[in-house]
């Protein structure tokens, strides 16, 4: 493993993390809701009356924000080497995991941990450990 020190941008990461925290905090204070993507998206599958507009606006913001950023700065290159089937299987596994875990990384890792939720702390440790095991297996056992 090698770190590309030219592309290492801790200040950008810190600013991005601060913006995510600020947005999640504001969302909770102003709307009384957790900014967990799986819950927001899942709420569109069985929408309650008057509940669709803010959910669509939130998800639209997730798509539009990088496009707006691209107008003012260079986008980081994205390279996916596993193909469509691999991405589809990975997405399916993430969806199943968020269902069994009662939330996703944004709901548990950002919002739940910041509220000192024991369930979210366990969930965050679990998916972080699963990520470590997956990377180890792919790089060292199947690589």
Short mmCIF file of C-alpha atoms in Angstrom, two decimals:
data_model
loop_
_atom_site.label_atom_id
_atom_site.label_comp_id
_atom_site.label_asym_id
_atom_site.label_seq_id
_atom_site.Cartn_x
_atom_site.Cartn_y
_atom_site.Cartn_z
CA UNK A 1 0.00 0.00 0.00
CA UNK A 2 1.24 3.46 -0.82
CA UNK A 3 -0.12 6.87 0.09
CA UNK A 4 -0.26 9.39 -2.73
CA UNK A 5 1.02 12.33 -0.68
CA UNK A 6 0.37 14.74 -3.55
CA UNK A 7 -3.33 13.89 -3.38
CA UNK A 8 -3.44 13.78 0.44
CA UNK A 9 -5.63 16.72 1.46
CA UNK A 10 -6.36 16.65 5.19
CA UNK A 11 -7.71 20.20 5.22
CA UNK A 12 -10.26 19.38 2.54
CA UNK A 13 -11.27 16.26 4.47
CA UNK A 14 -11.57 18.25 7.69
CA UNK A 15 -13.68 20.92 5.98
CA UNK A 16 -15.89 18.27 4.37
CA UNK A 17 -16.38 16.48 7.68
CA UNK A 18 -17.24 19.76 9.40
CA UNK A 19 -19.80 20.57 6.69
CA UNK A 20 -21.37 17.11 7.01
CA UNK A 21 -21.55 17.50 10.79
CA UNK A 22 -23.01 21.00 10.50
CA UNK A 23 -25.61 19.85 7.96
CA UNK A 24 -26.59 16.81 10.05
CA UNK A 25 -26.87 18.97 13.17
CA UNK A 26 -28.96 21.60 11.43
CA UNK A 27 -31.18 18.91 9.92
CA UNK A 28 -31.82 17.43 13.38
CA UNK A 29 -32.40 20.83 15.02
CA UNK A 30 -34.62 22.27 12.31
CA UNK A 31 -36.54 19.13 11.32
CA UNK A 32 -36.19 16.81 14.30
CA UNK A 33 -34.98 14.05 11.98
CA UNK A 34 -31.83 12.00 11.52
CA UNK A 35 -29.95 12.60 8.27
CA UNK A 36 -29.56 8.89 7.51
CA UNK A 37 -29.72 8.26 3.78
CA UNK A 38 -31.22 4.77 4.02
CA UNK A 39 -34.05 6.04 6.22
CA UNK A 40 -34.70 9.03 3.99
CA UNK A 41 -34.68 6.87 0.85
CA UNK A 42 -36.67 4.09 2.54
CA UNK A 43 -39.35 6.61 3.49
CA UNK A 44 -40.00 7.14 -0.21
CA UNK A 45 -40.91 3.48 -0.66
CA UNK A 46 -43.85 3.84 1.75
CA UNK A 47 -44.45 7.58 1.80
CA UNK A 48 -46.53 9.22 4.48
CA UNK A 49 -48.76 12.15 3.64
CA UNK A 50 -46.72 15.37 3.35
CA UNK A 51 -43.46 13.47 3.77
CA UNK A 52 -42.28 13.15 0.17
CA UNK A 53 -41.20 16.72 -0.64
CA UNK A 54 -38.39 17.09 1.90
CA UNK A 55 -37.12 13.58 1.17
CA UNK A 56 -36.90 14.27 -2.56
CA UNK A 57 -35.26 17.65 -1.91
CA UNK A 58 -32.65 16.02 0.34
CA UNK A 59 -31.82 13.32 -2.21
CA UNK A 60 -31.79 15.85 -5.06
CA UNK A 61 -29.29 17.89 -3.05
CA UNK A 62 -27.02 14.84 -2.84
CA UNK A 63 -26.99 14.62 -6.63
CA UNK A 64 -26.86 18.34 -7.44
CA UNK A 65 -24.19 19.39 -4.89
CA UNK A 66 -21.29 17.58 -6.62
CA UNK A 67 -22.41 18.94 -9.99
CA UNK A 68 -22.35 22.48 -8.60
CA UNK A 69 -18.94 21.84 -7.03
CA UNK A 70 -17.70 20.66 -10.43
CA UNK A 71 -18.47 24.10 -11.84
CA UNK A 72 -15.98 25.73 -9.45
CA UNK A 73 -13.32 23.09 -8.88
CA UNK A 74 -11.79 20.00 -10.38
CA UNK A 75 -13.56 16.78 -9.54
CA UNK A 76 -11.48 13.92 -8.19
CA UNK A 77 -11.00 11.13 -10.72
CA UNK A 78 -13.13 8.05 -10.08
CA UNK A 79 -11.96 4.63 -11.19
CA UNK A 80 -14.08 1.53 -10.63
CA UNK A 81 -12.37 -1.69 -11.65
CA UNK A 82 -15.02 -4.28 -10.82
CA UNK A 83 -17.59 -3.60 -13.54
CA UNK A 84 -21.34 -3.23 -13.45
CA UNK A 85 -22.10 -6.63 -11.92
CA UNK A 86 -19.65 -6.02 -9.07
CA UNK A 87 -21.13 -2.60 -8.37
CA UNK A 88 -24.67 -4.04 -8.47
CA UNK A 89 -23.77 -6.85 -6.06
CA UNK A 90 -22.00 -4.40 -3.74
CA UNK A 91 -25.02 -2.07 -3.78
CA UNK A 92 -27.35 -4.97 -3.01
CA UNK A 93 -25.16 -6.07 -0.09
CA UNK A 94 -25.04 -2.52 1.27
CA UNK A 95 -28.83 -2.30 1.02
CA UNK A 96 -29.28 -5.58 2.87
CA UNK A 97 -26.77 -4.48 5.50
CA UNK A 98 -28.52 -1.18 6.12
CA UNK A 99 -31.81 -3.02 6.52
CA UNK A 100 -30.41 -5.51 9.04
CA UNK A 101 -28.41 -2.79 10.81
CA UNK A 102 -31.42 -0.47 11.07
CA UNK A 103 -29.52 2.31 9.34
CA UNK A 104 -26.54 3.27 7.24
CA UNK A 105 -23.16 4.84 7.83
CA UNK A 106 -24.56 8.35 7.76
CA UNK A 107 -27.38 7.56 10.17
CA UNK A 108 -25.29 5.56 12.64
CA UNK A 109 -21.78 6.90 12.04
CA UNK A 110 -22.53 10.61 11.82
CA UNK A 111 -25.81 11.15 13.60
CA UNK A 112 -25.97 8.22 16.03
CA UNK A 113 -22.39 8.39 17.33
CA UNK A 114 -22.69 12.14 17.83
CA UNK A 115 -25.75 11.48 20.03
CA UNK A 116 -23.81 8.79 21.97
CA UNK A 117 -26.25 6.10 20.87
CA UNK A 118 -24.89 2.72 22.05
CA UNK A 119 -26.63 0.95 19.15
CA UNK A 120 -25.01 3.31 16.66
CA UNK A 121 -21.59 2.91 18.25
CA UNK A 122 -21.84 -0.88 17.93
CA UNK A 123 -23.11 -0.56 14.36
CA UNK A 124 -20.28 1.82 13.42
CA UNK A 125 -17.63 -0.46 14.94
CA UNK A 126 -19.21 -3.43 13.14
CA UNK A 127 -19.27 -1.92 9.65
CA UNK A 128 -15.78 -0.46 10.12
CA UNK A 129 -14.46 -3.89 11.12
CA UNK A 130 -16.28 -5.47 8.18
CA UNK A 131 -14.61 -2.96 5.87
CA UNK A 132 -11.18 -3.82 7.28
CA UNK A 133 -11.81 -7.55 6.83
CA UNK A 134 -13.11 -7.04 3.29
CA UNK A 135 -10.11 -4.95 2.21
CA UNK A 136 -7.71 -7.45 3.80
CA UNK A 137 -9.41 -10.38 2.08
CA UNK A 138 -9.50 -8.73 -1.33
CA UNK A 139 -5.93 -7.42 -1.22
CA UNK A 140 -4.15 -10.28 0.51
CA UNK A 141 -6.21 -13.44 0.10
CA UNK A 142 -7.70 -12.99 -3.39
CA UNK A 143 -5.32 -10.33 -4.71
#
